[in-house]
PDB file of C-alpha atoms in Angstrom:
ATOM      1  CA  UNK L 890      94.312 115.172 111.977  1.00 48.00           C
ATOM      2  CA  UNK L 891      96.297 115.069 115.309  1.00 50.00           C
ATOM      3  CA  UNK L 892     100.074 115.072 115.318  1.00 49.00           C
ATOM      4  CA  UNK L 893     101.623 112.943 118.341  1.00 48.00           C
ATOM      5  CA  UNK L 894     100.419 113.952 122.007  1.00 48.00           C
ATOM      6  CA  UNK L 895     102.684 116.143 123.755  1.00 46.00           C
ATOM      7  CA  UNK L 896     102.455 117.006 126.879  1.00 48.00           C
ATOM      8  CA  UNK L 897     103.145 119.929 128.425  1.00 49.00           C
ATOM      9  CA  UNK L 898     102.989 121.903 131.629  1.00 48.00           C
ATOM     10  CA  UNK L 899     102.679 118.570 133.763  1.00 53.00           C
ATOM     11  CA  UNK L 900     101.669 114.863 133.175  1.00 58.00           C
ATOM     12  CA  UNK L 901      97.629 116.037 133.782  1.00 62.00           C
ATOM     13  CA  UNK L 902      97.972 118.284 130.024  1.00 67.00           C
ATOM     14  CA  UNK L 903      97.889 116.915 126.833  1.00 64.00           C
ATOM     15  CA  UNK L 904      98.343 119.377 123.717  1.00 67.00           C
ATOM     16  CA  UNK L 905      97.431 117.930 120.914  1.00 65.00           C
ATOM     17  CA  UNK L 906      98.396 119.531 117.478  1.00 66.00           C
ATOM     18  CA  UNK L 907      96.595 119.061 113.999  1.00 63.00           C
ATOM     19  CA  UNK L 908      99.381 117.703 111.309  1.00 64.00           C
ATOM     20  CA  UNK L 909     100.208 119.818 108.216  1.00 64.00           C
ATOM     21  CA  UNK L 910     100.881 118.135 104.823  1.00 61.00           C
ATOM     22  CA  UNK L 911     101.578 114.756 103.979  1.00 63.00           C
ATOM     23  CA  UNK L 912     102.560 112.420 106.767  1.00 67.00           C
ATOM     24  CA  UNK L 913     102.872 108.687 107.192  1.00 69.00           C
ATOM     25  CA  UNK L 914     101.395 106.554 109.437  1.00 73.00           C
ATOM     26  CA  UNK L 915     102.130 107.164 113.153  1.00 76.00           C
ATOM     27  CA  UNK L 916     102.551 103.416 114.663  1.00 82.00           C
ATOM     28  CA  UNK L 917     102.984 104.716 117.581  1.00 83.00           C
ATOM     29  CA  UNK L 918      99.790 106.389 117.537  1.00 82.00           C
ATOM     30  CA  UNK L 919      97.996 103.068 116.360  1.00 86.00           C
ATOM     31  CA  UNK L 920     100.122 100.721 119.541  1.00 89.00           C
ATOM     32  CA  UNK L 921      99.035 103.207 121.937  1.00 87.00           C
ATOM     33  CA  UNK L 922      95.326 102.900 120.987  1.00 89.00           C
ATOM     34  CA  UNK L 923      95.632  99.207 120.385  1.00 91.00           C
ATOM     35  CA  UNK L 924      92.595  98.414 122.877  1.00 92.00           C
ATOM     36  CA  UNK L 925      90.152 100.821 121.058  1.00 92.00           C
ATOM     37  CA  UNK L 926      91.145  98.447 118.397  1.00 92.00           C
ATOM     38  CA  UNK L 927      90.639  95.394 119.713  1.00 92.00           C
ATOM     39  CA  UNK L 928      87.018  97.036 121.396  1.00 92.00           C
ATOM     40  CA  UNK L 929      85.345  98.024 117.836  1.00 92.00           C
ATOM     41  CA  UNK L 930      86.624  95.280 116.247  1.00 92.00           C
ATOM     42  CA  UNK L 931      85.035  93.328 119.129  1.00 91.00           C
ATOM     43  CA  UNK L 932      81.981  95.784 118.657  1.00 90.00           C
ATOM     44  CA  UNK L 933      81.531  94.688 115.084  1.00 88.00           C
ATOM     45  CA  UNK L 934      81.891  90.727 115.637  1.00 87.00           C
ATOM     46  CA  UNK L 935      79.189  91.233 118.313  1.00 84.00           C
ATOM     47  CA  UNK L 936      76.461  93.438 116.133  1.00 83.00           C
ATOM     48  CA  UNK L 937      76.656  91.938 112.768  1.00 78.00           C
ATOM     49  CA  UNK L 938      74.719  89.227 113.781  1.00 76.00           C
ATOM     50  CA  UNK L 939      72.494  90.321 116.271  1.00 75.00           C
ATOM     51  CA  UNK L 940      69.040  89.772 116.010  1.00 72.00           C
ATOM     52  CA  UNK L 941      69.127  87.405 112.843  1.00 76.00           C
ATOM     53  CA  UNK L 942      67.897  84.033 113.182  1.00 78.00           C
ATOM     54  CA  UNK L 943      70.900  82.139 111.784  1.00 76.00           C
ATOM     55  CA  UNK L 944      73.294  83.925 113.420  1.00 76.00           C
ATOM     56  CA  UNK L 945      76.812  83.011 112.703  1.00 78.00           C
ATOM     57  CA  UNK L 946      75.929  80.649 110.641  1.00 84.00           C
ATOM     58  CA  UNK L 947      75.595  83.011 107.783  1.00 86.00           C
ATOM     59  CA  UNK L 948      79.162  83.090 107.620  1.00 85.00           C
ATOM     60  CA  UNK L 949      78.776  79.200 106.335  1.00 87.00           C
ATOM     61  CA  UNK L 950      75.804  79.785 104.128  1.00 90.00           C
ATOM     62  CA  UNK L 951      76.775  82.465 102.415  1.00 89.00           C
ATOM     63  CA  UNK L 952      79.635  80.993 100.332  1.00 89.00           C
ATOM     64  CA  UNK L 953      78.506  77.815 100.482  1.00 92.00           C
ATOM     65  CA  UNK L 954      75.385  79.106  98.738  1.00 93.00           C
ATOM     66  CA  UNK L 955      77.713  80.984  96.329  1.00 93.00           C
ATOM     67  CA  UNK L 956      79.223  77.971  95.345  1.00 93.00           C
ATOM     68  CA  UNK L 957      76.576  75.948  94.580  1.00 94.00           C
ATOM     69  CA  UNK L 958      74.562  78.650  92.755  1.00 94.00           C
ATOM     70  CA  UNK L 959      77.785  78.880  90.536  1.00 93.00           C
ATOM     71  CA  UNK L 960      78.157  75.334  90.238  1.00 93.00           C
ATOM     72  CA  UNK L 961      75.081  74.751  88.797  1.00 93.00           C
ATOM     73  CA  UNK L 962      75.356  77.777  85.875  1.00 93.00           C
ATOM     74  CA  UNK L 963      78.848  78.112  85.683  1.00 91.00           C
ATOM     75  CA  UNK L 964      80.387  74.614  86.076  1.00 88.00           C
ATOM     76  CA  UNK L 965      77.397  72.617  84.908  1.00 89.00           C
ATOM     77  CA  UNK L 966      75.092  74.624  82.463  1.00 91.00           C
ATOM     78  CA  UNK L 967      77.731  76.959  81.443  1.00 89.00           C
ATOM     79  CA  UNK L 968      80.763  74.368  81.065  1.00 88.00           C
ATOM     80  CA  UNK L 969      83.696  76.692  81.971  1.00 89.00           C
ATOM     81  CA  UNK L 970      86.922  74.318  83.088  1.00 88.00           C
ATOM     82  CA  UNK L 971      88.255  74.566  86.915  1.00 87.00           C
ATOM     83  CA  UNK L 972      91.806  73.747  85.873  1.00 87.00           C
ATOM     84  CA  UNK L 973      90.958  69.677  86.543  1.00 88.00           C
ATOM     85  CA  UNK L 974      90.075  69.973  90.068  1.00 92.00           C
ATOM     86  CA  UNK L 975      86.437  69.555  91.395  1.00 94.00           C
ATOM     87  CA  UNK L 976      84.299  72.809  90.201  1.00 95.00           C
ATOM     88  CA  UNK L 977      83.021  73.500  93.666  1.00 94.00           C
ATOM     89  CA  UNK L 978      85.699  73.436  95.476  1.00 95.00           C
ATOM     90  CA  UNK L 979      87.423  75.554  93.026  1.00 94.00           C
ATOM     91  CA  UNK L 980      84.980  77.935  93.409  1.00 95.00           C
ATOM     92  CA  UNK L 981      85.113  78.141  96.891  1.00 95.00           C
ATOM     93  CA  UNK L 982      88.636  78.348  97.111  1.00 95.00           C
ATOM     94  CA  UNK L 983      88.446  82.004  94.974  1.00 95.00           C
ATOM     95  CA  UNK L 984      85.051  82.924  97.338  1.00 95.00           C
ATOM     96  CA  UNK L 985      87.458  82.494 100.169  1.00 95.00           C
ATOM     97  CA  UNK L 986      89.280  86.136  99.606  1.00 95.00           C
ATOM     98  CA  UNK L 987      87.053  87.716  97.803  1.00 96.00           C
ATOM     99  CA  UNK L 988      84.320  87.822 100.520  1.00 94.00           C
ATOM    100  CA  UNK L 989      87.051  88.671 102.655  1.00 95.00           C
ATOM    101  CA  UNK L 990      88.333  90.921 101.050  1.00 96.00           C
ATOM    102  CA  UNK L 991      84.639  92.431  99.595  1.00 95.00           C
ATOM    103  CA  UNK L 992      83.249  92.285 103.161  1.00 93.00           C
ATOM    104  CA  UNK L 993      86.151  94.390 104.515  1.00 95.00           C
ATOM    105  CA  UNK L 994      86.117  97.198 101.779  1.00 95.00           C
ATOM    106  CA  UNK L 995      82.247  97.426 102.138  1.00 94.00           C
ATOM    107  CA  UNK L 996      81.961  97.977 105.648  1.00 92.00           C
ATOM    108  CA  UNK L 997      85.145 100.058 106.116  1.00 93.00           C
ATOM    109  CA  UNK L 998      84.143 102.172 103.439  1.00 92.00           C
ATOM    110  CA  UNK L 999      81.094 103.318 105.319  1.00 91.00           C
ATOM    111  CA  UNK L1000      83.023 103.040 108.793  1.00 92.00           C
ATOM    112  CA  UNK L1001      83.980 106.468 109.449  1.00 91.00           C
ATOM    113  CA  UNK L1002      80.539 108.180 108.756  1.00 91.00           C
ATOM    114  CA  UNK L1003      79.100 105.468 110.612  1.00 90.00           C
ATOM    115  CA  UNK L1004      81.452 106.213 113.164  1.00 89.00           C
ATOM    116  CA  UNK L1005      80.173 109.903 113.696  1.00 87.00           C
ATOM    117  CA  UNK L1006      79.197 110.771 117.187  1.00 87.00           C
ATOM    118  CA  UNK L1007      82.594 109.109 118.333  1.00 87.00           C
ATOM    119  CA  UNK L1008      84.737 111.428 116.040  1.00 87.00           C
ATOM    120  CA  UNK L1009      83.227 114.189 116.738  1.00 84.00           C
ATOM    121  CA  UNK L1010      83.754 113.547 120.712  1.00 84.00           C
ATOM    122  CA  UNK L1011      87.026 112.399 121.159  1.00 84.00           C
ATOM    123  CA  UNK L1012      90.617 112.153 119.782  1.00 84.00           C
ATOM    124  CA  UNK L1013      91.819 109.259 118.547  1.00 86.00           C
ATOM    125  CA  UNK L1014      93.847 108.204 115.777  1.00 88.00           C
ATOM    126  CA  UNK L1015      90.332 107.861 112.937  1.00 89.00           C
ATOM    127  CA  UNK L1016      92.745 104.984 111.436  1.00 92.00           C
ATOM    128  CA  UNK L1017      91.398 102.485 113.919  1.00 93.00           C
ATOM    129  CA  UNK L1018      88.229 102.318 112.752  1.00 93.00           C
ATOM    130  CA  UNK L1019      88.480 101.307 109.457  1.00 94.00           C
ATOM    131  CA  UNK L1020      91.004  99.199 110.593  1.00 94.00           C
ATOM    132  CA  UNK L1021      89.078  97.613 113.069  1.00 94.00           C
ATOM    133  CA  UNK L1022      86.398  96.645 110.750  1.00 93.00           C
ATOM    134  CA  UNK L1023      88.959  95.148 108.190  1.00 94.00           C
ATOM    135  CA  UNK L1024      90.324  93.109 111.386  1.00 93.00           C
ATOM    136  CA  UNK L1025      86.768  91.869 112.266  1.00 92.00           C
ATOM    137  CA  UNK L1026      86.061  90.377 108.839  1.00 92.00           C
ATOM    138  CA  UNK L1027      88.579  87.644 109.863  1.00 93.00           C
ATOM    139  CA  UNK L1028      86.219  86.010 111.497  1.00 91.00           C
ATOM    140  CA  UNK L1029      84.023  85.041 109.112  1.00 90.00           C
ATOM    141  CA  UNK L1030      87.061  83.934 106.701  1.00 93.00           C
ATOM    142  CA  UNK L1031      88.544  81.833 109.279  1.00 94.00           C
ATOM    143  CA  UNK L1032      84.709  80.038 109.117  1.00 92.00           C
ATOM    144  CA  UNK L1033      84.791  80.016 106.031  1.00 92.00           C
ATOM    145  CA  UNK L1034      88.023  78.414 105.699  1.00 94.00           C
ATOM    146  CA  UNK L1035      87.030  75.512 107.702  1.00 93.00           C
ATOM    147  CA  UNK L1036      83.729  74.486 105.046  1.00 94.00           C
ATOM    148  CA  UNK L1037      86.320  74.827 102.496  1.00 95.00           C
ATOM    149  CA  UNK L1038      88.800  72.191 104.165  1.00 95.00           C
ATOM    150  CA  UNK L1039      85.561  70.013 104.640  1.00 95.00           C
ATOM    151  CA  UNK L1040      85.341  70.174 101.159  1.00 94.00           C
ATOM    152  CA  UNK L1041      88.450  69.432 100.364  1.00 94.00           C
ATOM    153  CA  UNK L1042      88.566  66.308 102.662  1.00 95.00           C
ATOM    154  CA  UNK L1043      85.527  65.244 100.776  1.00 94.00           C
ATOM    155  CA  UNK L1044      87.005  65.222  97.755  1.00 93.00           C
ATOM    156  CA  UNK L1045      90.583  64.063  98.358  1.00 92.00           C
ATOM    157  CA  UNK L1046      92.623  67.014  97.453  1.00 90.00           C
ATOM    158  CA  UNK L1047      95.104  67.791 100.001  1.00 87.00           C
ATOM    159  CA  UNK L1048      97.458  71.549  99.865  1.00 85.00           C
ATOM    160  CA  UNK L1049     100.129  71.515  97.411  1.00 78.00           C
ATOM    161  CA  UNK L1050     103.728  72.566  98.434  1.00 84.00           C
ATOM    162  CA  UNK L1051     103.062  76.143  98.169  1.00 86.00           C
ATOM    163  CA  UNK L1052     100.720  75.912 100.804  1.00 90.00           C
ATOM    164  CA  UNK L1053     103.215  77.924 102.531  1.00 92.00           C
ATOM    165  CA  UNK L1054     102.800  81.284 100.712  1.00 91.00           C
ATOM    166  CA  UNK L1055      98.583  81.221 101.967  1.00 93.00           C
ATOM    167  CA  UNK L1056      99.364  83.694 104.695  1.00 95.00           C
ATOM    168  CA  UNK L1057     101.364  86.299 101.944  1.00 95.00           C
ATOM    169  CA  UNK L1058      98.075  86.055 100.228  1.00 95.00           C
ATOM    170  CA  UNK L1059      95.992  86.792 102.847  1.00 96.00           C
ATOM    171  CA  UNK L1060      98.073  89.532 104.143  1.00 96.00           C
ATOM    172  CA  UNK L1061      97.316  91.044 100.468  1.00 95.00           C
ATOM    173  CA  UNK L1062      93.714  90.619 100.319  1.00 96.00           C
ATOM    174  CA  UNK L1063      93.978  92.477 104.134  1.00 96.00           C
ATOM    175  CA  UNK L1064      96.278  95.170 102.538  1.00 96.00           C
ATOM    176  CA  UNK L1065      93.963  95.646  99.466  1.00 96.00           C
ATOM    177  CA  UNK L1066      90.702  95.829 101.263  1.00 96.00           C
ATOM    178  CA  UNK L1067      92.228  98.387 103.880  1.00 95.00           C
ATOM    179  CA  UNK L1068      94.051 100.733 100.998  1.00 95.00           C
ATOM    180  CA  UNK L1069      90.728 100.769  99.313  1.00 96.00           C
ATOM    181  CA  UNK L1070      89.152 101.432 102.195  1.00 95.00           C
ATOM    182  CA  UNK L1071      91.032 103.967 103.284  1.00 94.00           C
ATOM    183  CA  UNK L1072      90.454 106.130  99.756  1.00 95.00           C
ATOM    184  CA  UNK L1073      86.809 105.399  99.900  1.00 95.00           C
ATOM    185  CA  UNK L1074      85.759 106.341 103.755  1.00 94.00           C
ATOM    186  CA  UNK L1075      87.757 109.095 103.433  1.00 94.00           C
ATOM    187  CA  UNK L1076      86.225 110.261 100.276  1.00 94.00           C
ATOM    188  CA  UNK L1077      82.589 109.611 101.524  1.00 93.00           C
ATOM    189  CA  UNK L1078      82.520 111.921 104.636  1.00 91.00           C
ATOM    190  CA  UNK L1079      82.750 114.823 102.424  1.00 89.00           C
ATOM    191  CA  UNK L1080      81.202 112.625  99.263  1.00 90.00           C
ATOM    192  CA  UNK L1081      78.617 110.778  99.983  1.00 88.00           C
ATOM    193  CA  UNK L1082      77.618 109.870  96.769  1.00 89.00           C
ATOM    194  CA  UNK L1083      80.315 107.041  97.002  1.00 90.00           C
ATOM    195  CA  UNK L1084      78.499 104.983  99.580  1.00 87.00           C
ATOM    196  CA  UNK L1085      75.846 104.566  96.594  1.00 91.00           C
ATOM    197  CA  UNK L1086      78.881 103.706  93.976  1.00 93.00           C
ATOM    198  CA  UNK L1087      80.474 101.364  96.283  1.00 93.00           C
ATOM    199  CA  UNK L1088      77.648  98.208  95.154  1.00 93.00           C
ATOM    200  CA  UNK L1089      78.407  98.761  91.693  1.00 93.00           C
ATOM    201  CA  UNK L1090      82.005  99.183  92.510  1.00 93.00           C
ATOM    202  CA  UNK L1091      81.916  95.735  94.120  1.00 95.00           C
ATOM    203  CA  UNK L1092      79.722  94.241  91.219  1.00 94.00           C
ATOM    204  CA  UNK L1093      82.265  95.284  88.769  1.00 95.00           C
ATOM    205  CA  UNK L1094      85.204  93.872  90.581  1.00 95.00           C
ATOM    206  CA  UNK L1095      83.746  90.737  90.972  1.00 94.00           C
ATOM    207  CA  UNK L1096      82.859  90.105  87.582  1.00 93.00           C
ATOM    208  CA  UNK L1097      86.342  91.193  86.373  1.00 94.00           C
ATOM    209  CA  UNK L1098      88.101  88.607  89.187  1.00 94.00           C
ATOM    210  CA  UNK L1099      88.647  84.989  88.141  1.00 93.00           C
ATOM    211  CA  UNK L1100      86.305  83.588  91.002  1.00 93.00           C
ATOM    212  CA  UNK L1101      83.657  81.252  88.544  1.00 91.00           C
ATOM    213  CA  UNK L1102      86.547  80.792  85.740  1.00 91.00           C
ATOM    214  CA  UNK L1103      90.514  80.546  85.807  1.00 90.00           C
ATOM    215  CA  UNK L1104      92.712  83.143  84.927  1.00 88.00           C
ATOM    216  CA  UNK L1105      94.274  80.802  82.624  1.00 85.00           C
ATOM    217  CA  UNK L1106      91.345  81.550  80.345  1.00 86.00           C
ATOM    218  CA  UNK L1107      92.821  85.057  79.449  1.00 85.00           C
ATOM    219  CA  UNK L1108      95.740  84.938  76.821  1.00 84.00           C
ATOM    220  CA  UNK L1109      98.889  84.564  77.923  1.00 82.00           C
ATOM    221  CA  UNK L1110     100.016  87.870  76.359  1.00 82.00           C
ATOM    222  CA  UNK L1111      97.294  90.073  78.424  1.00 84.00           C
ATOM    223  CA  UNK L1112      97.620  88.094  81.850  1.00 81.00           C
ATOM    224  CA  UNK L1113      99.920  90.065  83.193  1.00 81.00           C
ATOM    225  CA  UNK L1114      98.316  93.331  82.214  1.00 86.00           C
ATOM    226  CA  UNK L1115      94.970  91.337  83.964  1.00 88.00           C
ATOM    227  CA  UNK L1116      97.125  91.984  87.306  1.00 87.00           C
ATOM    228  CA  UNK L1117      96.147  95.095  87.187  1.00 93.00           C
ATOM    229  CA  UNK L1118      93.132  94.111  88.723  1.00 94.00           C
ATOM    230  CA  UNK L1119      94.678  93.209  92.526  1.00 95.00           C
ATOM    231  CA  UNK L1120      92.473  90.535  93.195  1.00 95.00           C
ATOM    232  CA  UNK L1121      93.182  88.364  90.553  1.00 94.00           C
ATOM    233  CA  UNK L1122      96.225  87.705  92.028  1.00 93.00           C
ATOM    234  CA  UNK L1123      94.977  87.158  95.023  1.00 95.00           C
ATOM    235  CA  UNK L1124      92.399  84.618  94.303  1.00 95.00           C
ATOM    236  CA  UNK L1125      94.593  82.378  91.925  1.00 93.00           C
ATOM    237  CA  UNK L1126      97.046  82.784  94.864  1.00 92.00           C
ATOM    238  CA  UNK L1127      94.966  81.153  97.218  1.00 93.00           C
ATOM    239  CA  UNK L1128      94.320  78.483  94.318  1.00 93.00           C
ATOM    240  CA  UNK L1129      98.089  77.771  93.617  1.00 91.00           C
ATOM    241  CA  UNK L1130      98.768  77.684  97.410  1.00 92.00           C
ATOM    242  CA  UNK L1131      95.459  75.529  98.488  1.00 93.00           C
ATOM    243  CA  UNK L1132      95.075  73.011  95.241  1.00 91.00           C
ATOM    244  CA  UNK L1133      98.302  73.478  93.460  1.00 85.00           C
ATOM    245  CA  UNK L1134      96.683  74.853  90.320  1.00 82.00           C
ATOM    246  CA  UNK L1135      99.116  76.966  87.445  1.00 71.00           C
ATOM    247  CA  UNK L1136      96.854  79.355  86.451  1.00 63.00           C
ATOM    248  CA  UNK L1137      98.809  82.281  88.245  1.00 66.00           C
ATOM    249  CA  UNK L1138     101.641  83.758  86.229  1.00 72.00           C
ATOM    250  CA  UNK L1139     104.475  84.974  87.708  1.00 80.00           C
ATOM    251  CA  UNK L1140     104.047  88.265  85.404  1.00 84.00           C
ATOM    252  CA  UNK L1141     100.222  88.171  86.861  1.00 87.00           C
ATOM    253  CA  UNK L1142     101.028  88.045  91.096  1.00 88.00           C
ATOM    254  CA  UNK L1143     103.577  90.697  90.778  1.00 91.00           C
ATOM    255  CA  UNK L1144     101.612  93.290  88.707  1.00 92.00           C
ATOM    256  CA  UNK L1145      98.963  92.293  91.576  1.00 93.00           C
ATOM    257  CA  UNK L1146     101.256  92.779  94.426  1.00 94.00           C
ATOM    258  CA  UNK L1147     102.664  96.087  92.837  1.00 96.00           C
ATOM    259  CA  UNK L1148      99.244  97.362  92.612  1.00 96.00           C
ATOM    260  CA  UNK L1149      98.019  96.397  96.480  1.00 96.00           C
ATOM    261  CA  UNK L1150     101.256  98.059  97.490  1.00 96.00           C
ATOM    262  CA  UNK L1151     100.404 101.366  95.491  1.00 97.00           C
ATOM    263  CA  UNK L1152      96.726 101.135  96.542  1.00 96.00           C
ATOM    264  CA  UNK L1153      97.981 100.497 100.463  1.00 95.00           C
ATOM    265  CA  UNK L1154     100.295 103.749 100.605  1.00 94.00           C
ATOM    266  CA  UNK L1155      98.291 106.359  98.597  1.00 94.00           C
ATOM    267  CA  UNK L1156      94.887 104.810 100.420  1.00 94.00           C
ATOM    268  CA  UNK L1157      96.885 105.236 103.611  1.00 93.00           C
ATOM    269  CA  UNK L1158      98.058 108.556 102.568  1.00 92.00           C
ATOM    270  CA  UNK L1159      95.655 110.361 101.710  1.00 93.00           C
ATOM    271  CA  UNK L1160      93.076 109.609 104.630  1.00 93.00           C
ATOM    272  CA  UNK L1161      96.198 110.880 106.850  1.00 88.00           C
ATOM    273  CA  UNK L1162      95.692 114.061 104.545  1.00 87.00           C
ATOM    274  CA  UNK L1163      92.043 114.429 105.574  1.00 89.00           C
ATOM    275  CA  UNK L1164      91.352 113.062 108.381  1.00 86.00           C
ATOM    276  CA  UNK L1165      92.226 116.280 110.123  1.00 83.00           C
ATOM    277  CA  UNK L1166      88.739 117.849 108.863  1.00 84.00           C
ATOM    278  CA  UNK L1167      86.915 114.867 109.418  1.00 84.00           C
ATOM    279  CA  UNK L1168      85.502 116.699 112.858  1.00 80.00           C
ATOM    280  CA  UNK L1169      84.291 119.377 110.489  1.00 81.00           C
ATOM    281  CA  UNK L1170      82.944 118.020 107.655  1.00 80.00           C
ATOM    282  CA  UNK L1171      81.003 114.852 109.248  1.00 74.00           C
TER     283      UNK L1171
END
């Protein structure tokens, strides 16, 4: 890893110094490379749908095919309640985040290896890519988003007055996915036996997340402990803010939140610790 540019000896010489120990997170370092941002996270929008038939238009049928494959075995067959509003759009409202947020921590997880040639060329603060990706997966939620209001004007539920606190949400599922991120593609350029866990990571995590039932389903004594799991918050969250449900505890969003935030700075952390042999190791 690179501590801040200095310059010496004139404005044509740039010394750049590795950092030593722990150290935060240089925004300056990020502002200055803001374009390189903007240009992979451009990059990835532009590739992820090249050469498929559909096109964008997988960012639609995915979760709308999520919802009614759930629909049918969870809300129908299986019988498991959706806190009084319609099952499918209760569904989709907890698919919202969590392909958000499961889109952003599979592809930035990878992103650094991926990312190879151009670390092992040029300095740059190796944040940005991760980040980039993690920035790029807005797209497809702000798609998604509009089926789900669709939806919702199909079956006459409007926002409840919390509608407000959407964007603190979504700013957590962002947070999340690039904490957990950050751990993982650090930890696969010199393991790369994690971008084989990651699947079954991702499997898990869904399962445990109240996306095809409501957290209310889990005793009222052990929901907060079920915080523990960061996106549970989130997705009842985005159900309290979007259809005005009560399944999120206060006890539950701010063992979530305390979590994310824990995740954020370690993940942040400790691929500041590493990234400084990721030239070597790659």
């Amino acid at each position: 890893m690179v501590e801040p540019v200095a310059e010496a000896a004139g404005p044509s010489l740039v010394v750049i110094r590795p950092s030593r120990g722990w150290t935060g997170v240089s925004l300056r370092d990020l502002w200055a490379y803001r374009e390189l941002l903007y240009f992979l996270a451009w990059r990835d929008i532009k590739v992820r749908y090249r050469q498929t038939m559909l096109g964008i238009a997988w960012a639609v049928i995915q979760p709308v095919f999520a919802m009614v494959v759930f629909t049918v075995f969870f809300g129908r067959l299986g019988g498991l309640p959706s806190e009084g509003m319609p099952y499918p759009l209760f569904t989709l409202c907890a698919l919202l985040p969590w392909q958000l947020f499961a889109h952003a921590l599979t592809e930035s997880s990878t992103s650094v290896v991926v990312n190879q040639n151009l670390i092992t060329k040029v300095y740059f603060p190796r944040l940005v890519i991760p980040l980039a990706v993690v920035l790029a997966s807005l797209v497809d939620f702000l798609i998604a988003c509009g089926v789900f209001v669709v939806l919702a004007a199909y079956y006459g539920v409007a926002p409840g007055p919390t509608v407000w606190s959407l964007p603190l949400f979504v700013l957590l599922a962002l947070g999340l996915a690039t904490g957990a991120g950050a751990w993982l593609s650090a930890l696969n350029v010199r393991y790369r036996d994690v971008r084989y866990a990651i699947p079954f990571l991702v499997q898990v995590w869904f399962l445990a997340t109240p996306i095809a039932y409501p957290a209310s389903l889990v005793p009222e004594p052990w929901r907060a402990w079920y915080g523990l799991n960061p996106m549970a918050g989130v997705v009842e969250g985005f159900r309290r803010a979007l259809l005005g449900t009560s399944g999120a505890s206060g006890g539950l969003l701010a063992t979530s939140t305390a979590v994310t935030v824990v995740i954020l700075v370690s993940g942040l952390a400790y691929f500041r610790r590493t990234e400084r042999t990721f030239a070597d190791t790659i």
